[in-house]
Coordinates of C-alpha atoms and ligand atoms in Angstrom, one line a residue:
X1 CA 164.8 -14.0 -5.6
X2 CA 161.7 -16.0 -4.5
X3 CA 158.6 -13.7 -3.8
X4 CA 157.1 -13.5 -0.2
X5 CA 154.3 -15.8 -1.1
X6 CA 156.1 -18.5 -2.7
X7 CA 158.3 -18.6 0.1
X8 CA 155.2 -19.1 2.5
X9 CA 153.6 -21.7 0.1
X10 CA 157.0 -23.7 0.1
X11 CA 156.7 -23.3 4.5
X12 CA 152.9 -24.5 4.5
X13 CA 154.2 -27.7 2.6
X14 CA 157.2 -28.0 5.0
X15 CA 155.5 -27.4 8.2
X16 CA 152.5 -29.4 7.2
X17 CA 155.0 -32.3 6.4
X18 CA 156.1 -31.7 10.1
X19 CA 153.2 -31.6 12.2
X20 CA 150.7 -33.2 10.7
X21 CA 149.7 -36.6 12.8
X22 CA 151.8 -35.0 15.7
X23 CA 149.6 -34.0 18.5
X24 CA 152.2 -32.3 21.2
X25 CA 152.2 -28.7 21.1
X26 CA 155.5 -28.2 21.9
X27 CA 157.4 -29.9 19.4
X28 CA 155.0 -28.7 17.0
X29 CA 155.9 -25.3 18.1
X30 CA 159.2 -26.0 18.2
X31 CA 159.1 -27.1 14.5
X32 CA 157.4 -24.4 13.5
X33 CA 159.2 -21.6 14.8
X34 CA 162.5 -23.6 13.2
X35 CA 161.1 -23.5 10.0
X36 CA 160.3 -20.1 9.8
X37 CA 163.2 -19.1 11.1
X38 CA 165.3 -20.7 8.5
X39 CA 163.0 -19.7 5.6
X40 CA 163.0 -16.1 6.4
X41 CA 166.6 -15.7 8.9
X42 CA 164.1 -13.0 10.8
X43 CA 166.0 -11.9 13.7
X44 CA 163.5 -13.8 16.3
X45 CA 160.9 -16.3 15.7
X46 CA 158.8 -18.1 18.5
X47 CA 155.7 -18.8 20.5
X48 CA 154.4 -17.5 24.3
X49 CA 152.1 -19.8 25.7
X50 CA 149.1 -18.4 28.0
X51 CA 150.0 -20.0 31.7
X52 CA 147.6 -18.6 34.1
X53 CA 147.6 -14.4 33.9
X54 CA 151.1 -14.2 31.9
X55 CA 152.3 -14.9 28.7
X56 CA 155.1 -17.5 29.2
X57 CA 158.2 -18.4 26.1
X58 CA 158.0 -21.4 24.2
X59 CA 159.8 -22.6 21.9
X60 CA 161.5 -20.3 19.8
X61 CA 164.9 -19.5 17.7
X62 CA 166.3 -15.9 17.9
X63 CA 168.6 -14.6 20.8
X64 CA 167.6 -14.8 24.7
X65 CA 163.9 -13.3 25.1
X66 CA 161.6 -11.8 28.3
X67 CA 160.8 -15.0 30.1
X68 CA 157.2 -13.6 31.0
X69 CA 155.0 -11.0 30.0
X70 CA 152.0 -9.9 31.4
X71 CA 148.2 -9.4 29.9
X72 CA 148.2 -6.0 28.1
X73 CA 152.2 -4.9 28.2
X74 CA 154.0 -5.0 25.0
X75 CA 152.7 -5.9 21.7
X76 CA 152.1 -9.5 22.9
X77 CA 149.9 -8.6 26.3
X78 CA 148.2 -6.0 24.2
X79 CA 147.7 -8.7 21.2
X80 CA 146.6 -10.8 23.9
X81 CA 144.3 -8.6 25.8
X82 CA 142.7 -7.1 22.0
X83 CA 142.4 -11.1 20.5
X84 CA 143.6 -9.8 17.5
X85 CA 146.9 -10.3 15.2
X86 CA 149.1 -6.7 15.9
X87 CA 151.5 -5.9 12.8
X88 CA 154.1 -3.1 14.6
X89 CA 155.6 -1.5 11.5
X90 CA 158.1 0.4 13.9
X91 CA 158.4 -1.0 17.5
X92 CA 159.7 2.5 18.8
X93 CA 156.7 3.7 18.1
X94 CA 154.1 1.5 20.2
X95 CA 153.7 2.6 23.8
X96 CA 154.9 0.2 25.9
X97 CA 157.0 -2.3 23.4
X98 CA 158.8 -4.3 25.2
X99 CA 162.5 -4.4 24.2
X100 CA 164.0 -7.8 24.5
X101 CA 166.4 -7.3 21.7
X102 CA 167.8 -3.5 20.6
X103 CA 168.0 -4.6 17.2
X104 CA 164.2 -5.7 17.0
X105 CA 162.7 -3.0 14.5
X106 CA 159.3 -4.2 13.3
X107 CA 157.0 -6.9 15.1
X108 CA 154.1 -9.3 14.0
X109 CA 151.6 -11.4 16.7
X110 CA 149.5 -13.9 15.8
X111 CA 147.3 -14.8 18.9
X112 CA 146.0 -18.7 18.5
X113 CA 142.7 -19.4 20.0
X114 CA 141.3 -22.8 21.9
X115 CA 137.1 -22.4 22.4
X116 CA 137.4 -18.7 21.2
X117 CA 139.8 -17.8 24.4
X118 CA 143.7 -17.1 23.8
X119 CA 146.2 -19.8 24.6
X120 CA 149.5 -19.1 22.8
X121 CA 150.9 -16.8 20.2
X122 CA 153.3 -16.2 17.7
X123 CA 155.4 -13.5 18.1
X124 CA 158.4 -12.3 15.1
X125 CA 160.5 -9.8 15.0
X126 CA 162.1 -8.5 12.3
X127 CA 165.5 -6.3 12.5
X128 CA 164.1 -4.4 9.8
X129 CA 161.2 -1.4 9.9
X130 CA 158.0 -2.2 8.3
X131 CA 158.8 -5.9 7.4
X132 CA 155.7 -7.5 8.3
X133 CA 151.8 -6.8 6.2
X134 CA 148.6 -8.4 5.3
X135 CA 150.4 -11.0 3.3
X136 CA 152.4 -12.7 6.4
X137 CA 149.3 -12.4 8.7
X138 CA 147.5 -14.9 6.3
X139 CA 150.3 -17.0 5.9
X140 CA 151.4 -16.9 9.3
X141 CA 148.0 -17.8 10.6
X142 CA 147.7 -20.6 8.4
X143 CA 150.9 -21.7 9.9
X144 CA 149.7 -21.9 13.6
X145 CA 146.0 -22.8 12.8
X146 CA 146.3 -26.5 13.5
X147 CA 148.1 -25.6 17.0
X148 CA 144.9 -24.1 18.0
X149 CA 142.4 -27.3 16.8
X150 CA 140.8 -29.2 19.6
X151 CA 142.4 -32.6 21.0
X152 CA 146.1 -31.0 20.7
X153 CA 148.1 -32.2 24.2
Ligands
SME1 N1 158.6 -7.2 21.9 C1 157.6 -8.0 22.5 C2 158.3 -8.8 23.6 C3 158.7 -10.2 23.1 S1 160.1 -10.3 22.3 O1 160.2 -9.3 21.3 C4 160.6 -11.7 21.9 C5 156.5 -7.2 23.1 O2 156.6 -5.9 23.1 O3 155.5 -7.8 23.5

């Protein structure tokens, strides 16, 4: 089986392939969180965008998810709030985690920043414990870089 990193080098050059010259968020989003989704089958895999004071869902694949979440509840209002990526390794564990799915286990959120404030994020869960480390948050933020770049519609 292909190691964690080749996998993520095989999704930069996929994703790349997808978005680049495409400037409308939303499909690139929408690309995005497809291709991760197929490359890893974690159990959800998609983006909240910031729409006034809540986080708001995207584009995503992964069963039904929390339509809106507010600044500083759950790992994506508290990723949010801190600006900072939040690797849960065990979601029963975090005060507060929000529990859209009972088989989410383990969590990763990637905030993405416009002119240093936070606009979107990436949110995965993973159906496993402790799925998510240092090695996906580079990847990951690799991934969604370009959707924070200037000029995006
Ligand atoms: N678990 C998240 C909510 C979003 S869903 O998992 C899709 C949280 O605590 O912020």
């Amino acid at each position: 089986m292909k190691n964690k990193e080749t996998l993520y080098r095989e999704l930069l050059t996929e994703v790349g392939g997808l978005v680049d010259g495409e400037s409308d968020e939303i499909a690139n989003m929408a690309n995005i969180a497809a291709a991760i989704y197929a490359k890893f089958g974690f159990h959800w895999v998609g983006f909240y965008r910031v729409v006034g004071e809540e986080l708001v869902l995207g584009p995503f694949q992964g069963p039904v998810a929390c339509t809106r979440i507010a600044f500083g509840r759950g790992v994506c209002g508290t990723a949010w709030k801190e600006g900072r990526t939040l690797i849960v390794p065990d979601v029963d564990k975090f005060p507060g985690h929000i529990a859209c799915s009972a088989l989410s286990r383990s969590e990763i959120v990637i905030p993405i920043a416009r002119e240093g404030a936070v606009v979107a994020e990436l949110d995965i869960d993973s159906a496993e414990l402790d799925t998510f480390d240092a090695v996906d948050e580079r990847y990951l933020t690799d991934l969604v870089t370009s959707l924070g770049s200037a000029g995006k519609s």
